[in-house]
Tab-separated table of C-alpha atoms and ligand atoms in Angstrom:
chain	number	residue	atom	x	y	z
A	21	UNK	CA	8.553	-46.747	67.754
A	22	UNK	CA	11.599	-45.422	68.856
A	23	UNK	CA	13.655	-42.207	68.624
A	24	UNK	CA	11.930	-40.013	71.311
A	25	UNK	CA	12.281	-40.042	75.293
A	26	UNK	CA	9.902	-42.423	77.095
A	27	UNK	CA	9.164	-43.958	80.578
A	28	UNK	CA	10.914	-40.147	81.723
A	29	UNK	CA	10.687	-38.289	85.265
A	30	UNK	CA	7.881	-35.761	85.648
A	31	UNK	CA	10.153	-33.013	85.664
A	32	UNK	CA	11.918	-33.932	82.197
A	33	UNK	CA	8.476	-34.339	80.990
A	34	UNK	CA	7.166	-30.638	82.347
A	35	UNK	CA	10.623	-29.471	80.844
A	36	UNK	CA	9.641	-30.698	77.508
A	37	UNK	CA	6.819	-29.261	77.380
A	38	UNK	CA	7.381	-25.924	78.382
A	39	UNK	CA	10.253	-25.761	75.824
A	40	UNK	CA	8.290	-27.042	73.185
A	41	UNK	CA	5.598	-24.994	73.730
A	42	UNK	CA	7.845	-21.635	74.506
A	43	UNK	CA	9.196	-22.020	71.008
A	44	UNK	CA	5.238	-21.974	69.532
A	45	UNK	CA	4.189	-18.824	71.727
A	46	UNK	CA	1.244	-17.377	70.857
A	47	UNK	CA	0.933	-13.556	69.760
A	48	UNK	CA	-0.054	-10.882	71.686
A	49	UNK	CA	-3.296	-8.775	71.408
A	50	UNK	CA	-4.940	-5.325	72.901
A	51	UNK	CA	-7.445	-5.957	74.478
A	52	UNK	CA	-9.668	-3.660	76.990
A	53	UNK	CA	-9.020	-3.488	80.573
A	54	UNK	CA	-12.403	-4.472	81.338
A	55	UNK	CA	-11.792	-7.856	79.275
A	56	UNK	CA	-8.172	-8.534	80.843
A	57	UNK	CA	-9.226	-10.400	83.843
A	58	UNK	CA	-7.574	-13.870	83.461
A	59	UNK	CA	-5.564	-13.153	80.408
A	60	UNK	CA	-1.652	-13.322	80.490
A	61	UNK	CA	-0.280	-9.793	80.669
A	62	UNK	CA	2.232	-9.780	77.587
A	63	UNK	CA	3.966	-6.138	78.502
A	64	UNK	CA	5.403	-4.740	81.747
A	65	UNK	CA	3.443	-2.322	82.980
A	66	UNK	CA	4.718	1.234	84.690
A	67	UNK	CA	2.509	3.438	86.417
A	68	UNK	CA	1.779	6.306	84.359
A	69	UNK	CA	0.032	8.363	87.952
A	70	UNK	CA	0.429	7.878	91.410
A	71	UNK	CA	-2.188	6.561	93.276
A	72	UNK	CA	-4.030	8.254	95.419
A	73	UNK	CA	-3.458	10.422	92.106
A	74	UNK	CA	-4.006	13.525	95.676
A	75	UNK	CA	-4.045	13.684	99.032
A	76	UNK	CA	-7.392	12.920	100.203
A	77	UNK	CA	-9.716	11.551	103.238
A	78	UNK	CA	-9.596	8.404	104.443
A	79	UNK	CA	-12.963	9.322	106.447
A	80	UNK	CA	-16.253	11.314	106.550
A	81	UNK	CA	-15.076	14.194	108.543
A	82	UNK	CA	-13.972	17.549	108.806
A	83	UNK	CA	-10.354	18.382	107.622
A	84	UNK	CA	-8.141	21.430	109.126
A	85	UNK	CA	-4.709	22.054	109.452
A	86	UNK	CA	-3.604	20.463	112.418
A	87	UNK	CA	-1.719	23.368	113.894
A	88	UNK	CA	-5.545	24.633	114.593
A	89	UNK	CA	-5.535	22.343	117.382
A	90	UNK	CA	-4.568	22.867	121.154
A	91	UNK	CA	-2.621	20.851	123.046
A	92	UNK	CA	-5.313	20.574	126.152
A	93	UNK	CA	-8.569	20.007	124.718
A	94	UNK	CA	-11.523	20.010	122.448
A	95	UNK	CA	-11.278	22.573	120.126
A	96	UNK	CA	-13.552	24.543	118.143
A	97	UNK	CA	-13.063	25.312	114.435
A	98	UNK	CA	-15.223	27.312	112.097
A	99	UNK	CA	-16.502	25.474	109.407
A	100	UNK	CA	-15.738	27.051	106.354
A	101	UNK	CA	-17.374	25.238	103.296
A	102	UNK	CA	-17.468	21.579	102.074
A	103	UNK	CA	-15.190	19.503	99.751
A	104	UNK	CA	-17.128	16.149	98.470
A	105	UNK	CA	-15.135	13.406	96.716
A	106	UNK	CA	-15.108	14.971	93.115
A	107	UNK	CA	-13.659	18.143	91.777
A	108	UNK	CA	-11.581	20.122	93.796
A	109	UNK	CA	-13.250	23.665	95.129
A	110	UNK	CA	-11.280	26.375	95.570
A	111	UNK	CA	-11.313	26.818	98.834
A	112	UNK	CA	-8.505	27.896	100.872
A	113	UNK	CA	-8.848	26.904	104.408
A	114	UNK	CA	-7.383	29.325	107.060
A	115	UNK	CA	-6.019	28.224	110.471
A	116	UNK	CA	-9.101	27.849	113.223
A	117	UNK	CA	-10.919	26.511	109.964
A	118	UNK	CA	-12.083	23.184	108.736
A	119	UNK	CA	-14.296	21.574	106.059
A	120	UNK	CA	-16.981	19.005	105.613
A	121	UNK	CA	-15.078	16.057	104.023
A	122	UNK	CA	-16.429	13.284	102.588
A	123	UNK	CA	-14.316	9.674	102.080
A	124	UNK	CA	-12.101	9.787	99.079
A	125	UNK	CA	-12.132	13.785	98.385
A	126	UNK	CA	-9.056	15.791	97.863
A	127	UNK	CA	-8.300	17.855	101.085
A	128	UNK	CA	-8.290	21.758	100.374
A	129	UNK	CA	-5.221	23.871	100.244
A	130	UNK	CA	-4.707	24.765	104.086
A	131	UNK	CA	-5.732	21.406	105.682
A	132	UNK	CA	-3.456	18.299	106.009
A	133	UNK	CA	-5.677	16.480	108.676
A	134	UNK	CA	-9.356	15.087	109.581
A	135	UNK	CA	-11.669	14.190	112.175
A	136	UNK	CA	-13.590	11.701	111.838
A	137	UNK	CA	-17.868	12.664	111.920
A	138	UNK	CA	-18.730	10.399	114.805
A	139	UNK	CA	-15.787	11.952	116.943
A	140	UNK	CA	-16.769	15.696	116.455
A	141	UNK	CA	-19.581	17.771	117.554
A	142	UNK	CA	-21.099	20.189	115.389
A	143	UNK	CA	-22.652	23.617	116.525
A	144	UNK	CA	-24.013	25.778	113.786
A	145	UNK	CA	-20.969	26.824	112.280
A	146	UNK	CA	-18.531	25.440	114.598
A	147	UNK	CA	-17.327	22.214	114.579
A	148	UNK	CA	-15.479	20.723	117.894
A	149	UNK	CA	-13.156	18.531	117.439
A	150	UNK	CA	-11.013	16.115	120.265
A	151	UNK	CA	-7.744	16.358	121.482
A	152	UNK	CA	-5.024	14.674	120.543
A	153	UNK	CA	-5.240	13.694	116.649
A	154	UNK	CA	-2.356	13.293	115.602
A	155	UNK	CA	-0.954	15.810	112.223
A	156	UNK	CA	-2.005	13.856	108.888
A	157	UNK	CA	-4.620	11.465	111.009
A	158	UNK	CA	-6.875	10.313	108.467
A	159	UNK	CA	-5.417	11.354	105.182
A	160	UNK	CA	-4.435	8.890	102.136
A	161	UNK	CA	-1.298	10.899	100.865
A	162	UNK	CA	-0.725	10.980	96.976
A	163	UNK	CA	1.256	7.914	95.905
A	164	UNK	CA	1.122	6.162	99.108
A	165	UNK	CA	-0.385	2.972	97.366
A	166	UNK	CA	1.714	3.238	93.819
A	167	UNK	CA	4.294	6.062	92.947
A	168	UNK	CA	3.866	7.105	89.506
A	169	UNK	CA	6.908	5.618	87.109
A	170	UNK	CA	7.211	2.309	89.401
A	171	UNK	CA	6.831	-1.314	87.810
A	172	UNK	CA	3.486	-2.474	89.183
A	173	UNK	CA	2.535	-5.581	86.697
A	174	UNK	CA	5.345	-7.680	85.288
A	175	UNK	CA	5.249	-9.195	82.346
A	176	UNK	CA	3.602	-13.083	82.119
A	177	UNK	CA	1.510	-12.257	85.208
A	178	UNK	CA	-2.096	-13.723	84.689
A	179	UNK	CA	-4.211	-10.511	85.549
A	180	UNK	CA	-6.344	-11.554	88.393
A	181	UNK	CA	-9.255	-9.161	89.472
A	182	UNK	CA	-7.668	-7.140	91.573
A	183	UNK	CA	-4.423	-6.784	88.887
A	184	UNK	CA	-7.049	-5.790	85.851
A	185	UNK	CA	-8.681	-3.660	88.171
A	186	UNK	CA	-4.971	-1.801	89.702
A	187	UNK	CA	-4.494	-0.766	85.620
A	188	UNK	CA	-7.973	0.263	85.607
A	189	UNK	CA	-7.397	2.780	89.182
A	190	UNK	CA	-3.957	3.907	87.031
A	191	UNK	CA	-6.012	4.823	83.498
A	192	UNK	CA	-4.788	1.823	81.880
A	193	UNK	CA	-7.513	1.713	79.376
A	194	UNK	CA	-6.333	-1.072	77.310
A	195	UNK	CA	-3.599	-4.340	77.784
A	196	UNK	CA	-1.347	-6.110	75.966
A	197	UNK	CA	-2.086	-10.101	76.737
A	198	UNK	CA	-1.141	-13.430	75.373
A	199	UNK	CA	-3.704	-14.983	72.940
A	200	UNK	CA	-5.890	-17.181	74.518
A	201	UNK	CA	-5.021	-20.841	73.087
A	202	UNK	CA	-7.757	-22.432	70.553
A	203	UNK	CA	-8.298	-26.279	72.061
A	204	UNK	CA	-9.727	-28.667	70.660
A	205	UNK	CA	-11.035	-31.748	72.739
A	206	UNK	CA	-11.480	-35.312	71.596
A	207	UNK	CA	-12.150	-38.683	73.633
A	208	UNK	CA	-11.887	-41.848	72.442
A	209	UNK	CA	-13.665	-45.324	72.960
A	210	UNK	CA	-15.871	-47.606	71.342
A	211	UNK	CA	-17.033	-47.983	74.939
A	212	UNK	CA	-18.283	-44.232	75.072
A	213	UNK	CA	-21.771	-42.675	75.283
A	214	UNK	CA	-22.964	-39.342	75.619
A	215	UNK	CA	-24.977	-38.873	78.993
A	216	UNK	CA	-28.895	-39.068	78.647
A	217	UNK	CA	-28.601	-41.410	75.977
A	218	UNK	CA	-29.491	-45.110	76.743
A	219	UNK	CA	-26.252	-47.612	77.875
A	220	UNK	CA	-26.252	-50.731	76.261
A	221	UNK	CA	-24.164	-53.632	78.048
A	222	UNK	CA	-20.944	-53.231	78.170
A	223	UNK	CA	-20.986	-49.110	77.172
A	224	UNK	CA	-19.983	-46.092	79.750
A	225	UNK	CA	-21.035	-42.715	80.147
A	226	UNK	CA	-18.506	-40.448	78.202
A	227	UNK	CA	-16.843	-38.382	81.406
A	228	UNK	CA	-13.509	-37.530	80.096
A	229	UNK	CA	-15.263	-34.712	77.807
A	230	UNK	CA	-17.331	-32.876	80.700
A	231	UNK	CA	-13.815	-33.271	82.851
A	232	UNK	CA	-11.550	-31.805	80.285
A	233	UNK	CA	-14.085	-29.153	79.174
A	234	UNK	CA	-14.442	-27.863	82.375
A	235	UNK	CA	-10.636	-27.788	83.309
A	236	UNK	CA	-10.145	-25.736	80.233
A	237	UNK	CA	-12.895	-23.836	80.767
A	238	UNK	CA	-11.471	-23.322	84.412
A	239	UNK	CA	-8.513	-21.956	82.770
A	240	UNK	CA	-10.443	-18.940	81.186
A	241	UNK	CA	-10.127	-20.662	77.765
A	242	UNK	CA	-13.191	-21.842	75.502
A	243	UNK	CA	-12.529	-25.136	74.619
A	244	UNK	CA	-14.418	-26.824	71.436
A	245	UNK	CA	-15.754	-30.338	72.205
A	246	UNK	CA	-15.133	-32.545	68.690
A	247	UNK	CA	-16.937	-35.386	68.313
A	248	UNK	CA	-15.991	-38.615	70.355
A	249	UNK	CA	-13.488	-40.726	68.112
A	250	UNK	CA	-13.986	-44.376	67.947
A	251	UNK	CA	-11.205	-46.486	68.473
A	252	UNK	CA	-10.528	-46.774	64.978
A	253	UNK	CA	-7.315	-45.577	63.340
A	254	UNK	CA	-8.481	-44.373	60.032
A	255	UNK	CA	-11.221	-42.341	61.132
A	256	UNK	CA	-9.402	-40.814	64.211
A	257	UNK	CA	-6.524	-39.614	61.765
A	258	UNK	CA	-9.289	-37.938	59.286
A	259	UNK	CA	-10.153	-36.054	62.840
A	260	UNK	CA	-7.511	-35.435	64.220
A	261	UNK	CA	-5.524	-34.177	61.097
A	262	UNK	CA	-8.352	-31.768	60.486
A	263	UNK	CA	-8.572	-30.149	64.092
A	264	UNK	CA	-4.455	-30.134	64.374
A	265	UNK	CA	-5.301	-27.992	61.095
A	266	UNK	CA	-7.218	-25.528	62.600
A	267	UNK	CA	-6.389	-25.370	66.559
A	268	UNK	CA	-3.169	-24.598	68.716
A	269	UNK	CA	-3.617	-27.624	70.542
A	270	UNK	CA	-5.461	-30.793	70.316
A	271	UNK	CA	-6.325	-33.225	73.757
A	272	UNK	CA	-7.364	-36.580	73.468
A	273	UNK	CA	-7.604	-39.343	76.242
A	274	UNK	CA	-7.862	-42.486	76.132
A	275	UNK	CA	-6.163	-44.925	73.559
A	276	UNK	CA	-2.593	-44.349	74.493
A	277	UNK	CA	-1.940	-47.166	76.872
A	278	UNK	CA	-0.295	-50.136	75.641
A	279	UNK	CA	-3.991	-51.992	74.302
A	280	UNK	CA	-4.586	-53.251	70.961
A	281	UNK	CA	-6.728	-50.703	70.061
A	282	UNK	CA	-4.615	-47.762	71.955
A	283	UNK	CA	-3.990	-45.943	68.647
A	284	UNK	CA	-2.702	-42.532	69.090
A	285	UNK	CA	1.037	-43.424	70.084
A	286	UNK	CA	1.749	-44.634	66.273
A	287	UNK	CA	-0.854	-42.678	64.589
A	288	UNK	CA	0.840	-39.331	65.993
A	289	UNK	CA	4.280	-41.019	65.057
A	290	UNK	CA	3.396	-41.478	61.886
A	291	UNK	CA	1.245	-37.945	60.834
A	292	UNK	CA	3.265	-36.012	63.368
A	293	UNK	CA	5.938	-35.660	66.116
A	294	UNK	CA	6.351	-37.265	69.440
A	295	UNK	CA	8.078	-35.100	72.315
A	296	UNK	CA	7.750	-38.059	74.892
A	297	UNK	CA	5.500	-41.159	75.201
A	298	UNK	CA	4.966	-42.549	79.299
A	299	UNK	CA	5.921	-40.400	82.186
A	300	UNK	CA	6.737	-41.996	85.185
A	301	UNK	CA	3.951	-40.888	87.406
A	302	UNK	CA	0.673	-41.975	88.921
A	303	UNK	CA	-1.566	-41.499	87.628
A	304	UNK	CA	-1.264	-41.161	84.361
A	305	UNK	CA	1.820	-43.136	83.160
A	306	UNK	CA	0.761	-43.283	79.564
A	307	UNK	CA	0.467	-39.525	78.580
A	308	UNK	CA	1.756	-39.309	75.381
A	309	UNK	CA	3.324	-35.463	73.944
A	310	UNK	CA	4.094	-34.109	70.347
A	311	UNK	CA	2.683	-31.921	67.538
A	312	UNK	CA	0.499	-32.827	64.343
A	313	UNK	CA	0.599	-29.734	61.729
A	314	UNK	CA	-0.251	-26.196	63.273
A	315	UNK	CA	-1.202	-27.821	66.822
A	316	UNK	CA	0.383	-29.349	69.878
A	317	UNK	CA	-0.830	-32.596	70.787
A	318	UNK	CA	-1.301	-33.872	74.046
A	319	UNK	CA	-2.656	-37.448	74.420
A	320	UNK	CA	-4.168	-37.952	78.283
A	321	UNK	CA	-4.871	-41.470	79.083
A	322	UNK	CA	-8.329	-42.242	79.387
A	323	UNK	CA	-9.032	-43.260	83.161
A	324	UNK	CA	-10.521	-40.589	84.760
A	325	UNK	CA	-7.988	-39.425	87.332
A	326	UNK	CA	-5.425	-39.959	85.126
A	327	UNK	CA	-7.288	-36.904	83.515
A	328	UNK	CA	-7.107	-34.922	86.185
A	329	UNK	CA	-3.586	-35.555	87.262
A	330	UNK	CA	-2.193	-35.232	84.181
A	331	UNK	CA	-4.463	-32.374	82.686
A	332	UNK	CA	-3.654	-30.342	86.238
A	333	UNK	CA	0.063	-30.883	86.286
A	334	UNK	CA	1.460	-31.334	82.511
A	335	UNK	CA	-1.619	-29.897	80.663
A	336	UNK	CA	-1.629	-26.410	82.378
A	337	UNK	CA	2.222	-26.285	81.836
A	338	UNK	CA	1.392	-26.684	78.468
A	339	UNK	CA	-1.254	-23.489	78.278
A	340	UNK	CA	1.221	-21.597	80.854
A	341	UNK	CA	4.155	-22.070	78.080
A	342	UNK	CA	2.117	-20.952	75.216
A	343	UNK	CA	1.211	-17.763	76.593
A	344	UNK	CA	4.225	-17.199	78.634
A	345	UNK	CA	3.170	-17.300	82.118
A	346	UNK	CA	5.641	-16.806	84.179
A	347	UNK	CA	4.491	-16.969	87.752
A	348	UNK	CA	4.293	-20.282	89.068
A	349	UNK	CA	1.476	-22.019	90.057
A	350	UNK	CA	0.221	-21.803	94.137
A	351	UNK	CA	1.506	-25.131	95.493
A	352	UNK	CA	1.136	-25.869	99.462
A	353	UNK	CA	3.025	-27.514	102.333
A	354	UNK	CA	0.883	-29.357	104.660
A	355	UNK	CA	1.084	-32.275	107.007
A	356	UNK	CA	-0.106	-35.873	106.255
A	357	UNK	CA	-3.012	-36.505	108.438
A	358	UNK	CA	-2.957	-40.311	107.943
A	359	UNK	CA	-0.273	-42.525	106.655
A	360	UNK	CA	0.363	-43.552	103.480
A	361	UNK	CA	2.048	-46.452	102.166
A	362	UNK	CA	3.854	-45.210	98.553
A	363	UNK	CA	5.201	-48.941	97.312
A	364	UNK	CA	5.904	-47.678	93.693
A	365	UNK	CA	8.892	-45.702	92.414
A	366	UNK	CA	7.153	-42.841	90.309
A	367	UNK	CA	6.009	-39.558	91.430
A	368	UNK	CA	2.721	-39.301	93.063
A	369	UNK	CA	-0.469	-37.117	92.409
A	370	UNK	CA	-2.677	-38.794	95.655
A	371	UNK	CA	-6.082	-37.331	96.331
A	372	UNK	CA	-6.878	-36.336	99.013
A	373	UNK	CA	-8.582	-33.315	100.757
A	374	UNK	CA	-6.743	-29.996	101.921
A	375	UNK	CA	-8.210	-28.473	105.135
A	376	UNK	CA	-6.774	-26.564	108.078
A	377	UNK	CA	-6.740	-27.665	112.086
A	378	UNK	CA	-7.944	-25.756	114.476
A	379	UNK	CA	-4.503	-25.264	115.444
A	380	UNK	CA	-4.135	-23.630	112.570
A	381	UNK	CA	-1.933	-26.035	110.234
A	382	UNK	CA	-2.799	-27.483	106.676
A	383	UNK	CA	-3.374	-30.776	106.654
A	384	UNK	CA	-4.117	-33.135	103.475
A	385	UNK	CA	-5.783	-36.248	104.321
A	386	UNK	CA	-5.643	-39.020	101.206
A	387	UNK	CA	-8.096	-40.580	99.976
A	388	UNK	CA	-7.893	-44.460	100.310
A	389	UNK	CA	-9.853	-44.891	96.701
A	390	UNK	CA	-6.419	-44.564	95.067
A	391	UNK	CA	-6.653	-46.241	91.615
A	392	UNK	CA	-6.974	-43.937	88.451
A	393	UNK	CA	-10.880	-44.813	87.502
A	394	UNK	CA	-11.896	-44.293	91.130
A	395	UNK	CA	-13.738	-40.960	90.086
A	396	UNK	CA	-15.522	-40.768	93.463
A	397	UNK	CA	-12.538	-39.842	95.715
A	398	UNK	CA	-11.665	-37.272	93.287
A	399	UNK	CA	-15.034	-35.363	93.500
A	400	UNK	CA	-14.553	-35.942	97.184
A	401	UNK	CA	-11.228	-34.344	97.148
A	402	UNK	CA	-9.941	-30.315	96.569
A	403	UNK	CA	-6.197	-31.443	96.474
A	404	UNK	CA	-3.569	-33.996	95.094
A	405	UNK	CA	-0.897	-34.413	97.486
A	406	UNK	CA	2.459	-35.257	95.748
A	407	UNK	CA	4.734	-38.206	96.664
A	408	UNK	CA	7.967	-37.463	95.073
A	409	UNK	CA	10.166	-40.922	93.278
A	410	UNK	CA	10.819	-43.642	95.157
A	411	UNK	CA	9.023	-45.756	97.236
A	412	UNK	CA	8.308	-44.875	100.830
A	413	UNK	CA	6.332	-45.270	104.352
A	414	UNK	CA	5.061	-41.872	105.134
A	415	UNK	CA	3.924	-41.455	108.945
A	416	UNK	CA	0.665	-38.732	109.730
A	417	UNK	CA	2.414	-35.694	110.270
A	418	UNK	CA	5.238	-36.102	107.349
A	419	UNK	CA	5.439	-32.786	105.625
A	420	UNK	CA	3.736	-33.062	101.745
A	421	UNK	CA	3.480	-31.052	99.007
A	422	UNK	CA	-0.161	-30.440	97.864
A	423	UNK	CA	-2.227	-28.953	94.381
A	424	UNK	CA	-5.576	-27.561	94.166
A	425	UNK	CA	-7.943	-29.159	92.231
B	15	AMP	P1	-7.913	-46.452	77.401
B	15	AMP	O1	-6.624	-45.812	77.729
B	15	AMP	O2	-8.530	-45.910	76.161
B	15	AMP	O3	-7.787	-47.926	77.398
B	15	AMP	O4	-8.910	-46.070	78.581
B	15	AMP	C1	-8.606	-46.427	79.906
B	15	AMP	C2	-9.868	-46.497	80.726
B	15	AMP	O5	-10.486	-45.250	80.742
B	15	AMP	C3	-10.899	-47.468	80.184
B	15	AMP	O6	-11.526	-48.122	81.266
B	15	AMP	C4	-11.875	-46.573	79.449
B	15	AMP	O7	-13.163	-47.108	79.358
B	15	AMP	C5	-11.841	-45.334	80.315
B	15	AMP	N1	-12.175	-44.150	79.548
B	15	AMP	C6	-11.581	-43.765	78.409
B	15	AMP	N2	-12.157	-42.663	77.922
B	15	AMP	C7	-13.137	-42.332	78.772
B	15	AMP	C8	-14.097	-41.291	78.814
B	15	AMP	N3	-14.125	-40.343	77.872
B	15	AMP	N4	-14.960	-41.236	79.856
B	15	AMP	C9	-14.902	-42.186	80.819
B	15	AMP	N5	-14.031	-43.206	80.831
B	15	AMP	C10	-13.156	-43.288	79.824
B	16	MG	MG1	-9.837	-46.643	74.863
C-alpha cells in the first residue's frame, strides 16, 4: 500500500486535511437568528442600525439639560413629565426642567444628561439634583456600541451567544451559516460490548462510541451512532460503503494499527482514497485519512486517548474545513508545573490539568498515566499540553502550549 504520504508531521497532516476538506465545503443555509448559536456564519455581516439605535439612559433617573445646573450647588429642577424605556413622548424639556427616566429610554428633546434616583431628592414637583455631574453623565449615545454600516461579524466566525445575539440587538432576523456536517460514527472490535450488557472473558465495554458521540455532539453537530463493526472485512465494507453513501463524513476507530485484523487501511485503499496513513504524534500514530464515495473518512485508532487526541486536534480541523471556519481555535501558554521527560521524537498531546496560581499564572500539570488506553487521567484532566518534535527534558516552569478538552 503505497502511493500516499505516511509516518508525516502533525502539521502536514492538519494541512491535508483542511485542504481536502476546503475543496468539499458544505453549502450554506438561512437559518433564524434564534437557531444561529454555534453555526458557522457563511456571510459578512454589516450593521444595518447603530446601536444604541438613540441616545438613551444608562440609569433610573431624571434627565435635564445640563446647562440647568449651577456651578455651586444642589439644584432644583421642575419635573416636567416622564419618558419610560419604550416609545418616545413628545415632550420637549425646557431649561430648569427634567424628566423621570427609566434605564434604556430615549432622552427627550432638551435633555442630554441624568441623575441618577438614589442621588436626587424629590419634592412634589421639584426634583434636586447634586452638584457637579458632569454634561452627558449617564447617557448611552446612539452608536456608541456599533455605528451603523461597520463590519461587526466576519465571515467563518462560529456565532457564539453573544455574536447570535449582537445580529439579533441589530434586526438581523435571519443568517447565512455553513451546513452542519452529517457524521456518521462506527467502532470496531470483536472485543466490543455495549454497556449494561453482560462481559464475557476477554470482551470490553464499547467506550470509543460514547467518547466520539459526545465530542461531536460538543461540536453542535448530531452525530448518528451505526452499529459497532466487527473486525471483519466483508461486513465492515457493506457498512461502511453504505454510510460513506449517505453522510459527509464517516469516523471509525479502532482497526487501523498495524494488527492482523486492523482492516480499514486496505479496505479504504481499495473502495476509496487515502490522504495519509500514520501521523507522527502521540497519541494516536495510526490515524488513517481519505474519502469513500460522497464522505470523508477519518479512521481514529481505537485506544481511548488516542480518540481524544486525535478527534480534538485533526478531527475538529476536519469539521472547521468543511464549514469554513476561519478563526482559530483558543490555544494557551502556561508553565509546566512538574517535569516531564519527552524521550520520543513525535509531537505530543500530554494530559494533564490546566489551572491558575494564586499568583495568577496558568499552569498545566501532566498527568503521569501517559499511555493511550489510560482513560482515567484523561477524565482527570481539562487539557493536553503539547510537546512539539523531538525529544526533550522539560524542567517545571518551561513554557507549554496547552488545549482544552
Ligand atoms: P485497535 O486499533 O483496533 O487494535 O484497538 C486498539 C485498542 O483500543 C485495543 O485495546 C482495543 O480493544 C481498544 N479499543 C478499540 N475500540 C474500542 C472501543 N470502541 N472502546 C474501547 N476500547 C476500544
Ligand atoms: Mg480492533
Amino acid at each position: 500500500m503505497t502511493g500516499y504520504p505516511t509516518r508525516i508531521e502533525f502539521a502536514t497532516a492538519a494541512e491535508i486535511i483542511r485542504d481536502v476538506a476546503g475543496k468539499r465545503m458544505l453549502k450554506a443555509e438561512r437559518v433564524p437568528v434564534t437557531r444561529a448559536s454555534g453555526r458557522v456564519l457563511a456571510e459578512a455581516i454589516t450593521s444595518p442600525i447603530a446601536l444604541p439605535p438613540f441616545d438613551n439612559s444608562r440609569m433610573d433617573g431624571f434627565a435635564f439639560a445640563h446647562g440647568s445646573l449651577s456651578a455651586e450647588g444642589p439644584m432644583a429642577l421642575r419635573l416636567a413629565g416622564e419618558q419610560f424605556a419604550g416609545l418616545l413622548q413628545d415632550l420637549d424639556v425646557a431649561p430648569g426642567e427634567c424628566v423621570r427616566i427609566t434605564t434604556g429610554a430615549p432622552l427627550p428633546r432638551g435633555t442630554d444628561t441624568v441623575a441618577i434616583k438614589e442621588d436626587c431628592v424629590e419634592e412634589g414637583v421639584v426634583v434636586r439634583v447634586p452638584a457637579g455631574i458632569a454634561a452627558g453623565a449617564d447617557v448611552r449615545r446612539r452608536g456608541e456600541d456599533v455605528r451603523a454600516g461597520v463590519l461587526v461579524l466576519e465571515e467563518g466566525c462560529l456565532l457564539t451567544p453573544a455574536r447570535a445575539s449582537l445580529a439579533a440587538a441589530l434586526g438581523v432576523a435571519s443568517l447565512a451559516v455553513t451546513q452542519r456536517p452529517t457524521v456518521a460514527v462506527f467502532t470496531t472490535g470483536d472485543e466490543l460490548v455495549e454497556p449494561g450488557l453482560p462481559l464475557a472473558p476477554g470482551q470490553i465495554y464499547n467506550s470509543n462510541r460514547e467518547l466520539l458521540m459526545a465530542l461531536l455532539r460538543a461540536e453542535g453537530l448530531e452525530p448518528t451512532a451505526w452499529p459497532s463493526l466487527p473486525d471483519d472485512p466483508e461486513r465492515m465494507t457493506t457498512m461502511l460503503t453504505d454510510a460513506a453513501t449517505a453522510f459527509d463524513v464517516v469516523i471509525t476507530c479502532g482497526g487501523v494499527s498495524a494488527g492482523e485484523k486492523d482492516h480499514l487501511p486496505g479496505l479504504l485503499a481499495e473502495h476509496g482514497r487515502i490522504h495519509f496513513w500514520k501521523v507522527r504524534m502521540k497519541p494516536g500514530m495510526p490515524v488513517l485519512f481519505g474519502e469513500m464515495d460522497r464522505a470523508l473518512f477519518l479512521g481514529l485508532p481505537g485506544n481511548p486517548v488516542s480518540v481524544l487526541a486525535t478527534f480534538l486536534t485533526l478531527g475538529r480541523e476536519l469539521l472547521d474545513g468543511l464549514q469554513r471556519r476561519r478563526e482559530p481555535r483558543p490555544q494557551w501558554k502556561a508553565v509546566l508545573g512538574a517535569p516531564w521527560k519527552k524521550q520520543h521524537e513525535r509531537l505530543e498531546f500530554l494530559r494533564g490539568r490546566l489551572d491558575s496560581t494564586p499568583d495568577g499564572r496558568l499552569q498545566a500539570m501532566p498527568n503521569t498515566a501517559d499511555a493511550s488506553h489510560q482513560l482515567r487521567a484523561a477524565a482527570d484532566s481539562n487539557a493536553l499540553i503539547v510537546f512539539p518534535e523531538g525529544a526533550h527534558d522539560y524542567r517545571a516552569g518551561d513554557v507549554v502550549d496547552v488545549i482544552g478538552c
